[in-house]
Amino acid sequence: MPLKKRFLGEMLIEGGAITKEQRDKALQEQRRLGKRLGEVLVNLGFITEEKMAEVLGRQLEIPFIKLKDINIDPETVKMVPESLARKHRVLPIAIKDGELTIAMADPLDVFAIDEIKRYTRLPAGPVVITEKELLKAYDKYYRGTEAMEEIIKDIGEVDYLSEAEKTTTVESTADDTPVVKLINLMITQAVRDRASDIHVEPEADALRIRYRIDGVLREVMTPPRHLHPGIVSRIKILSGMDIAEKRIPQDGRFPINVKDKKLDIRTSTLPTLYGEKVVMRLLEKTVGLPPLTELGFSEDTLNVFVKLIKRPYGFMLTTGPTGSGKTTTLYSSLKSISSIEKNVITIEDPIEYNLKLINQVQVNPKAGLTFAKGLRSILRQDPDIIMVGEIRDVETASIAIHAALTGHLVLSTLHTNEAVGAVARLIDMGVEPFLITSSLIGVLSQRLIRKVCPHCKEGYKGSHDILGEIGIKGDVGLVRGRGCHECRFTGYLGREGLFELLLITEGIRRLIIQKANASEIKAQALKEGFRTMREEGLIKALKGITTLEEVMRVTQETE
């Protein structure tokens, strides 16, 4: 084995990838840590995984590939069980002319190749890939096979609840169909992976399951295509939908327990060319509502925001796209200002958190309870603080504004990309500018930004090109995630809020009366000290909370 390790170093030196001094230093570190030489070289920053794979492929005359550039048949992957594939760090990807092609991060491991040959009884030839891609492929292609069997053994940990939230045990699931077991697996694995949504997407000859984790969709399994109708029917039954209706979109929900976690799953179906697409949103009810101090506010922005929501009356808006955390911010705000002396009432669709000392009303359009109608009734309930889940039309906006003008604090959300766009949106709805200036006290716009994984965080010097694009000159020390098992090699783990807060000052009010456009309002706000979301993001990047690339990704549509 030591010869093999030295051979790897020699090959990298011959390929011009590292120097002899770097090789010697890595060998010393390897002896101290007991890790593979390639891993040590990457950790020391002497070479990247991709460069090492390229050089090895060139030196050994073995193709270097990227899995994203080729189509892999899941049936070929199944020829080698997960335990054996992980043990020898290989992945079967194709069969041609009776020979099995296996992707390897370490093509020098002849013992692994021999073992795969013996197991499959086929001649096998290697291609080179990075270990990062290999580990991602294990999650993608093996999840749902051995992982499914593991879940089924412990299937009793998943309990579907009645609407009264009484647990219905599923002891009979040992006799359930594969469809039921697969849905149990999908939900359980999604909870383990901290997913917010599950996407079930049919294609012409495949079925794709994707999870949204930290705001980004990732493919996690590809069940057999013929299971699609059964999966959709099962989800519809759980969600109280019409299983016979496949031509129109439907919405539903169902509560569920996964181990000790109580979730409410909101489901939506959509007819597509190859069948119904299903999206399930996972809302965990047992997670405590985070306080405002843990949402990601900068200290000065938080201080100003808290002063606004502690006012006795006024109209406060939170804006941002779907899934940007607006509702959580409003709930945390209500929790911080509610008390036994105040009558707090909300009208929502749906109610996502149950809050003490707060009267929450669920919108029910079928029964005639809309936002506008419910808001009128709330005003007859002697409220101090009102939260409207969303301003969807001019009627709701007008009632909310008049409530703010008559001595109530009204909090609500609006779909706009940036804070200054909220004013233009209200005017477009038909709200008179003088009503906006008389009631609106502030607009908070937000996004969710991914945080650098603390398990693989490393420092580096920022790219001059990217730094120059955002107006920073010279060398700047930044932080990024190298990629590890904890973050599934994304370099990010978890998210927090990114905010910009627009105060409605006298200067802004004059522009609103004049029906000025968003750019004019923004220019005035900047003169008065307004800090954009990108500027807030740069502060987070410089503090090592996130990366410049993530800031650019999240804020590019608002600039």
XYZ file of N, CA and C in Angstrom, residues 325-489:
495
model
N -39.274 33.368 3.714
C -39.305 33.485 5.169
C -40.145 34.627 5.705
N -40.998 35.225 4.862
C -41.810 36.377 5.292
C -42.720 36.016 6.463
N -43.399 34.870 6.351
C -44.351 34.485 7.391
C -43.650 34.241 8.724
N -42.488 33.595 8.687
C -41.733 33.359 9.920
C -41.351 34.682 10.579
N -40.937 35.649 9.765
C -40.586 36.970 10.310
C -41.786 37.613 10.987
N -42.962 37.532 10.341
C -44.164 38.131 10.940
C -44.564 37.408 12.223
N -44.499 36.078 12.223
C -44.832 35.322 13.436
C -43.893 35.700 14.585
N -42.589 35.782 14.277
C -41.618 36.153 15.317
C -41.884 37.574 15.817
N -42.304 38.448 14.902
C -42.641 39.818 15.291
C -43.833 39.832 16.239
N -44.879 39.079 15.891
C -46.070 39.024 16.747
C -45.729 38.457 18.121
N -44.893 37.420 18.123
C -44.522 36.798 19.391
C -43.781 37.786 20.291
N -42.974 38.667 19.678
C -42.174 39.603 20.467
C -42.991 40.769 21.020
N -44.138 41.084 20.374
C -44.918 42.252 20.817
C -46.253 41.887 21.447
N -46.644 40.597 21.400
C -47.933 40.216 21.994
C -47.808 40.166 23.512
N -48.902 40.442 24.185
C -48.937 40.392 25.648
C -50.376 40.220 26.092
N -50.571 39.994 27.388
C -51.908 39.783 27.927
C -52.761 41.043 27.812
N -52.094 42.221 27.659
C -52.834 43.480 27.571
C -53.284 43.803 26.154
N -52.844 43.015 25.173
C -53.148 43.336 23.771
C -54.003 42.247 23.127
N -54.923 42.680 22.274
C -55.759 41.760 21.505
C -55.141 41.627 20.110
N -54.510 40.490 19.854
C -53.833 40.248 18.577
C -54.634 39.223 17.779
N -54.984 39.576 16.552
C -55.773 38.683 15.691
C -55.089 38.573 14.334
N -55.031 37.352 13.796
C -54.458 37.139 12.462
C -55.496 36.503 11.556
N -55.345 36.729 10.262
C -56.122 35.991 9.263
C -55.130 35.470 8.238
N -55.099 34.142 8.071
C -54.013 33.512 7.321
C -54.519 32.417 6.381
N -53.663 32.061 5.444
C -53.954 30.956 4.530
C -52.633 30.335 4.068
N -52.171 29.257 4.726
C -52.762 28.587 5.881
C -52.133 29.101 7.177
N -52.642 28.606 8.313
C -52.020 28.880 9.602
C -50.833 27.937 9.746
N -49.616 28.483 9.781
C -48.409 27.647 9.784
C -47.854 27.396 11.181
N -48.081 28.296 12.110
C -47.654 28.129 13.500
C -48.843 28.421 14.410
N -48.944 27.691 15.510
C -49.952 27.986 16.525
C -49.297 28.814 17.619
N -49.814 30.019 17.839
C -49.194 30.948 18.769
C -50.098 31.219 19.966
N -49.503 31.295 21.149
C -50.253 31.609 22.357
C -50.579 33.095 22.397
N -51.699 33.420 23.050
C -52.177 34.793 23.220
C -52.540 35.469 21.908
N -52.650 34.684 20.844
C -52.977 35.249 19.527
C -54.159 34.490 18.942
N -55.164 35.219 18.478
C -56.358 34.627 17.870
C -56.119 34.488 16.370
N -56.058 33.249 15.890
C -55.724 33.000 14.496
C -56.936 32.495 13.713
N -57.154 33.102 12.564
C -58.309 32.788 11.720
C -57.813 32.204 10.400
N -58.389 31.067 9.997
C -58.027 30.411 8.743
C -58.966 30.869 7.628
N -58.403 31.358 6.533
C -59.213 31.728 5.370
C -59.916 30.488 4.833
N -61.185 30.650 4.433
C -61.964 29.541 3.875
C -62.850 30.075 2.747
N -62.289 30.215 1.530
C -63.047 30.793 0.417
C -64.336 30.023 0.087
N -64.310 28.683 0.264
C -65.505 27.891 -0.049
C -66.675 28.273 0.850
N -66.353 28.690 2.084
C -67.402 29.107 3.018
C -67.644 30.614 2.956
N -66.943 31.296 2.057
C -67.124 32.741 1.915
C -66.220 33.573 2.799
N -65.261 32.927 3.507
C -64.361 33.667 4.385
C -63.073 33.984 3.628
N -63.025 35.166 3.028
C -61.842 35.634 2.311
C -61.032 36.559 3.220
N -59.864 36.976 2.732
C -59.062 37.918 3.510
C -59.846 39.201 3.789
N -60.498 39.736 2.744
C -61.218 40.999 2.897
C -62.387 40.865 3.867
N -63.190 39.817 3.706
C -64.354 39.634 4.572
C -63.914 39.356 6.012
N -62.893 38.525 6.170
C -62.398 38.231 7.510
C -61.827 39.463 8.191
N -61.141 40.303 7.416
C -60.542 41.513 7.968
C -61.616 42.475 8.462
N -62.727 42.565 7.738
C -63.839 43.416 8.186
C -64.378 42.932 9.529
N -64.496 41.615 9.655
C -65.012 41.064 10.912
C -64.033 41.272 12.053
N -62.748 41.156 11.756
C -61.728 41.349 12.783
C -61.798 42.760 13.364
N -62.072 43.739 12.520
C -62.145 45.124 12.986
C -63.282 45.342 13.982
N -64.257 44.434 14.007
C -65.357 44.528 14.972
C -65.049 43.758 16.256
N -63.797 43.200 16.325
C -63.407 42.408 17.493
C -62.481 43.181 18.441
N -62.448 44.499 18.313
C -61.639 45.356 19.186
C -60.171 44.931 19.194
N -59.523 44.856 18.012
C -58.119 44.410 17.976
C -57.147 45.552 18.269
N -55.990 45.207 18.780
C -54.879 46.154 18.888
C -53.895 45.950 17.734
N -53.627 44.681 17.438
C -52.683 44.329 16.381
C -53.346 43.318 15.450
N -53.178 43.544 14.151
C -53.773 42.650 13.144
C -52.667 42.177 12.206
N -52.667 40.883 11.910
C -51.773 40.368 10.871
C -52.601 39.783 9.746
N -52.374 40.274 8.539
C -53.046 39.756 7.344
C -52.016 38.928 6.576
N -52.317 37.656 6.363
C -51.345 36.751 5.750
C -50.753 37.258 4.455
N -51.579 37.882 3.602
C -51.084 38.380 2.314
C -52.055 39.416 1.766
N -51.507 40.495 1.206
C -52.313 41.485 0.490
C -52.429 41.016 -0.954
N -53.615 40.513 -1.313
C -53.786 39.922 -2.648
C -54.560 40.809 -3.613
N -55.340 41.750 -3.093
C -56.172 42.569 -3.964
C -56.381 43.936 -3.339
N -56.964 44.850 -4.124
C -57.146 46.226 -3.669
C -58.116 46.306 -2.498
N -59.103 45.418 -2.448
C -60.073 45.450 -1.356
C -59.384 45.152 -0.019
N -58.578 44.103 0.005
C -57.856 43.758 1.236
C -56.876 44.869 1.609
N -56.164 45.409 0.611
C -55.204 46.490 0.868
C -55.892 47.711 1.459
N -57.039 48.076 0.909
C -57.764 49.267 1.378
C -58.251 49.092 2.811
N -58.781 47.914 3.118
C -59.270 47.667 4.484
C -58.110 47.690 5.470
N -56.971 47.074 5.085
C -55.804 47.049 5.966
C -55.293 48.461 6.223
N -55.245 49.279 5.197
C -54.756 50.651 5.340
C -55.704 51.474 6.217
N -57.018 51.325 6.013
C -57.980 52.057 6.840
C -57.914 51.598 8.297
N -57.606 50.302 8.507
C -57.436 49.806 9.877
C -56.230 50.485 10.526
N -55.139 50.650 9.749
C -53.953 51.324 10.277
C -54.236 52.791 10.581
N -55.078 53.420 9.753
C -55.415 54.832 9.945
C -56.327 55.052 11.147
N -57.029 54.022 11.582
C -57.972 54.160 12.704
C -57.417 53.612 14.005
N -56.076 53.560 14.108
C -55.468 53.269 15.385
C -55.051 51.839 15.634
N -54.849 51.050 14.561
C -54.404 49.670 14.717
C -53.023 49.492 14.083
N -52.240 48.578 14.636
C -50.993 48.184 13.989
C -51.307 46.995 13.092
N -51.039 47.142 11.791
C -51.355 46.093 10.815
C -50.054 45.595 10.182
N -49.832 44.300 10.267
C -48.669 43.661 9.635
C -49.162 42.773 8.502
N -48.449 42.792 7.376
C -48.870 41.934 6.265
C -47.700 41.672 5.324
N -47.940 40.841 4.300
C -46.917 40.511 3.300
C -47.403 40.901 1.914
N -46.445 41.121 1.031
C -46.737 41.504 -0.349
C -45.656 40.896 -1.234
N -46.028 40.431 -2.417
C -45.050 39.810 -3.312
C -44.403 40.863 -4.209
N -43.243 41.353 -3.816
C -42.410 42.215 -4.660
C -40.959 41.792 -4.457
N -40.085 42.153 -5.396
C -38.699 41.718 -5.333
C -37.845 42.556 -4.393
N -38.208 43.809 -4.178
C -37.429 44.673 -3.305
C -38.354 45.589 -2.538
N -37.818 46.207 -1.493
C -38.643 47.013 -0.600
C -39.292 48.187 -1.317
N -38.524 48.901 -2.163
C -39.086 50.088 -2.822
C -40.189 49.728 -3.801
N -40.217 48.464 -4.257
C -41.257 48.047 -5.198
C -42.622 47.896 -4.560
N -42.689 47.850 -3.219
C -43.969 47.665 -2.538
C -44.900 48.848 -2.764
N -44.337 50.051 -2.776
C -45.154 51.249 -2.976
C -45.786 51.229 -4.361
N -44.965 50.941 -5.378
C -45.489 50.890 -6.749
C -46.541 49.798 -6.893
N -46.343 48.682 -6.196
C -47.313 47.579 -6.255
C -48.657 48.001 -5.673
N -48.650 48.711 -4.557
C -49.903 49.173 -3.953
C -50.614 50.165 -4.869
N -49.857 51.058 -5.494
C -50.463 52.030 -6.423
C -51.049 51.305 -7.627
N -50.306 50.305 -8.143
C -50.818 49.511 -9.278
C -52.117 48.803 -8.915
N -52.245 48.400 -7.651
C -53.471 47.738 -7.208
C -54.671 48.691 -7.206
N -54.383 49.981 -7.139
C -55.463 50.960 -7.102
C -55.581 51.722 -5.794
N -54.595 51.578 -4.903
C -54.608 52.303 -3.630
C -54.133 53.735 -3.879
N -54.854 54.720 -3.353
C -54.497 56.115 -3.538
C -53.190 56.437 -2.816
N -52.289 57.201 -3.464
C -51.007 57.537 -2.840
C -51.139 58.220 -1.476
N -52.151 59.085 -1.292
C -52.278 59.787 -0.007
C -52.616 58.811 1.117
N -53.299 57.704 0.805
C -53.588 56.694 1.821
C -52.318 55.930 2.208
N -51.452 55.703 1.215
C -50.186 55.010 1.487
C -49.302 55.866 2.396
N -49.167 57.139 2.056
C -48.290 58.011 2.847
C -48.818 58.209 4.266
N -50.146 58.118 4.444
C -50.732 58.335 5.760
C -50.628 57.118 6.665
N -50.442 55.935 6.080
C -50.509 54.710 6.877
C -49.213 53.915 6.907
N -48.508 53.827 5.773
C -47.324 52.957 5.674
C -46.167 53.525 6.499
N -45.597 52.690 7.387
C -44.491 53.148 8.224
C -43.160 52.515 7.816
N -43.208 51.400 7.133
C -41.968 50.761 6.716
C -42.220 49.534 5.863
N -41.197 49.157 5.090
C -41.268 47.954 4.250
C -39.985 47.152 4.470
N -40.139 45.900 4.878
C -39.003 45.000 5.076
C -38.992 43.984 3.938
N -37.915 43.976 3.165
C -37.780 42.984 2.095
C -36.749 41.954 2.524
N -36.971 40.693 2.145
C -36.057 39.655 2.622
C -35.878 38.505 1.658
N -34.788 37.798 1.835
C -34.473 36.545 1.158
C -33.888 35.602 2.210
N -33.732 34.341 1.847
C -32.996 33.394 2.676
C -31.682 33.088 1.982
N -30.578 33.207 2.712
C -29.255 33.017 2.127
C -28.573 31.830 2.815
N -27.907 30.992 2.036
C -27.248 29.811 2.596
C -26.006 30.198 3.397
N -25.796 29.489 4.501
C -24.648 29.746 5.364
C -23.523 28.752 5.062
N -22.289 29.209 5.222
C -21.126 28.339 5.014
C -21.168 27.199 6.030
N -20.902 25.985 5.547
C -20.908 24.811 6.427
C -19.806 24.950 7.483
N -20.152 24.887 8.764
C -19.133 25.041 9.813
C -18.174 23.857 9.901
N -18.544 22.711 9.327
C -17.719 21.507 9.433
C -16.563 21.500 8.431
N -16.703 22.269 7.341
C -15.626 22.263 6.338
C -15.253 23.686 5.927
N -15.479 24.625 6.831
C -15.181 26.036 6.558
C -13.676 26.235 6.399
N -13.295 27.034 5.388
C -11.892 27.359 5.177
C -11.769 28.782 4.660
N -10.636 29.418 4.955
C -10.396 30.769 4.486
C -9.735 30.773 3.117
N -9.942 31.867 2.368
C -9.303 32.010 1.057
C -9.309 33.486 0.663
N -8.508 33.817 -0.334
C -8.476 35.172 -0.860
C -9.508 35.306 -1.967
N -10.356 36.333 -1.867
C -11.421 36.515 -2.842
C -10.902 36.825 -4.235
N -11.660 36.368 -5.253
C -11.314 36.623 -6.648
C -11.383 38.128 -6.936
N -10.348 38.658 -7.581
C -10.322 40.089 -7.900
C -11.468 40.457 -8.843
N -11.848 39.526 -9.735
C -12.940 39.807 -10.676
C -14.247 40.019 -9.929
N -14.565 39.090 -9.015
C -15.821 39.198 -8.271
C -15.777 40.391 -7.329
N -14.635 40.596 -6.661
C -14.511 41.729 -5.742
C -14.637 43.043 -6.498
N -14.026 43.092 -7.684
C -14.123 44.314 -8.488
C -15.539 44.601 -8.935
N -16.292 43.544 -9.219
C -17.684 43.702 -9.668
C -18.549 44.358 -8.593
N -18.197 44.126 -7.333
C -19.004 44.695 -6.247
C -18.305 45.898 -5.609
N -17.232 46.378 -6.278
C -16.622 47.619 -5.832
C -15.602 47.494 -4.727
N -15.025 46.302 -4.514
C -14.006 46.115 -3.475
C -12.656 45.907 -4.158
N -11.655 46.702 -3.757
C -10.327 46.599 -4.348
C -9.347 45.965 -3.364
N -8.338 45.297 -3.915
C -7.301 44.689 -3.085
C -7.666 43.289 -2.629
N -6.765 42.689 -1.844
C -6.973 41.339 -1.330
C -7.878 41.373 -0.099
N -8.856 40.479 -0.101
C -9.800 40.391 1.017
C -9.903 38.932 1.443
N -9.759 38.668 2.742
C -9.912 37.309 3.255
C -11.375 36.942 3.405
N -11.755 35.841 2.777
C -13.148 35.385 2.818
C -13.204 33.941 3.313
N -14.412 33.426 3.419
C -14.614 32.063 3.907
C -15.519 31.311 2.943
N -15.273 30.020 2.769
C -16.139 29.168 1.949
C -16.118 27.769 2.541
N -17.063 26.947 2.112
C -17.102 25.553 2.528
C -16.405 24.681 1.502
N -15.483 23.857 1.956
C -14.745 22.976 1.044
C -15.637 21.864 0.508
N -16.654 21.471 1.308
C -17.528 20.358 0.940
C -17.226 19.142 1.784
N -18.242 18.605 2.461
C -18.035 17.434 3.314
C -19.336 16.634 3.380
N -19.305 15.522 4.124
C -20.493 14.681 4.232
C -21.640 15.436 4.899
N -21.340 16.298 5.878
C -22.394 16.993 6.618
C -23.231 17.879 5.704
N -22.583 18.544 4.757
C -23.306 19.460 3.859
C -23.546 18.838 2.484
N -23.304 17.535 2.370
C -23.454 16.810 1.102
C -22.634 17.479 -0.008
N -21.452 17.949 0.376
C -20.476 18.508 -0.546
C -20.975 19.738 -1.298
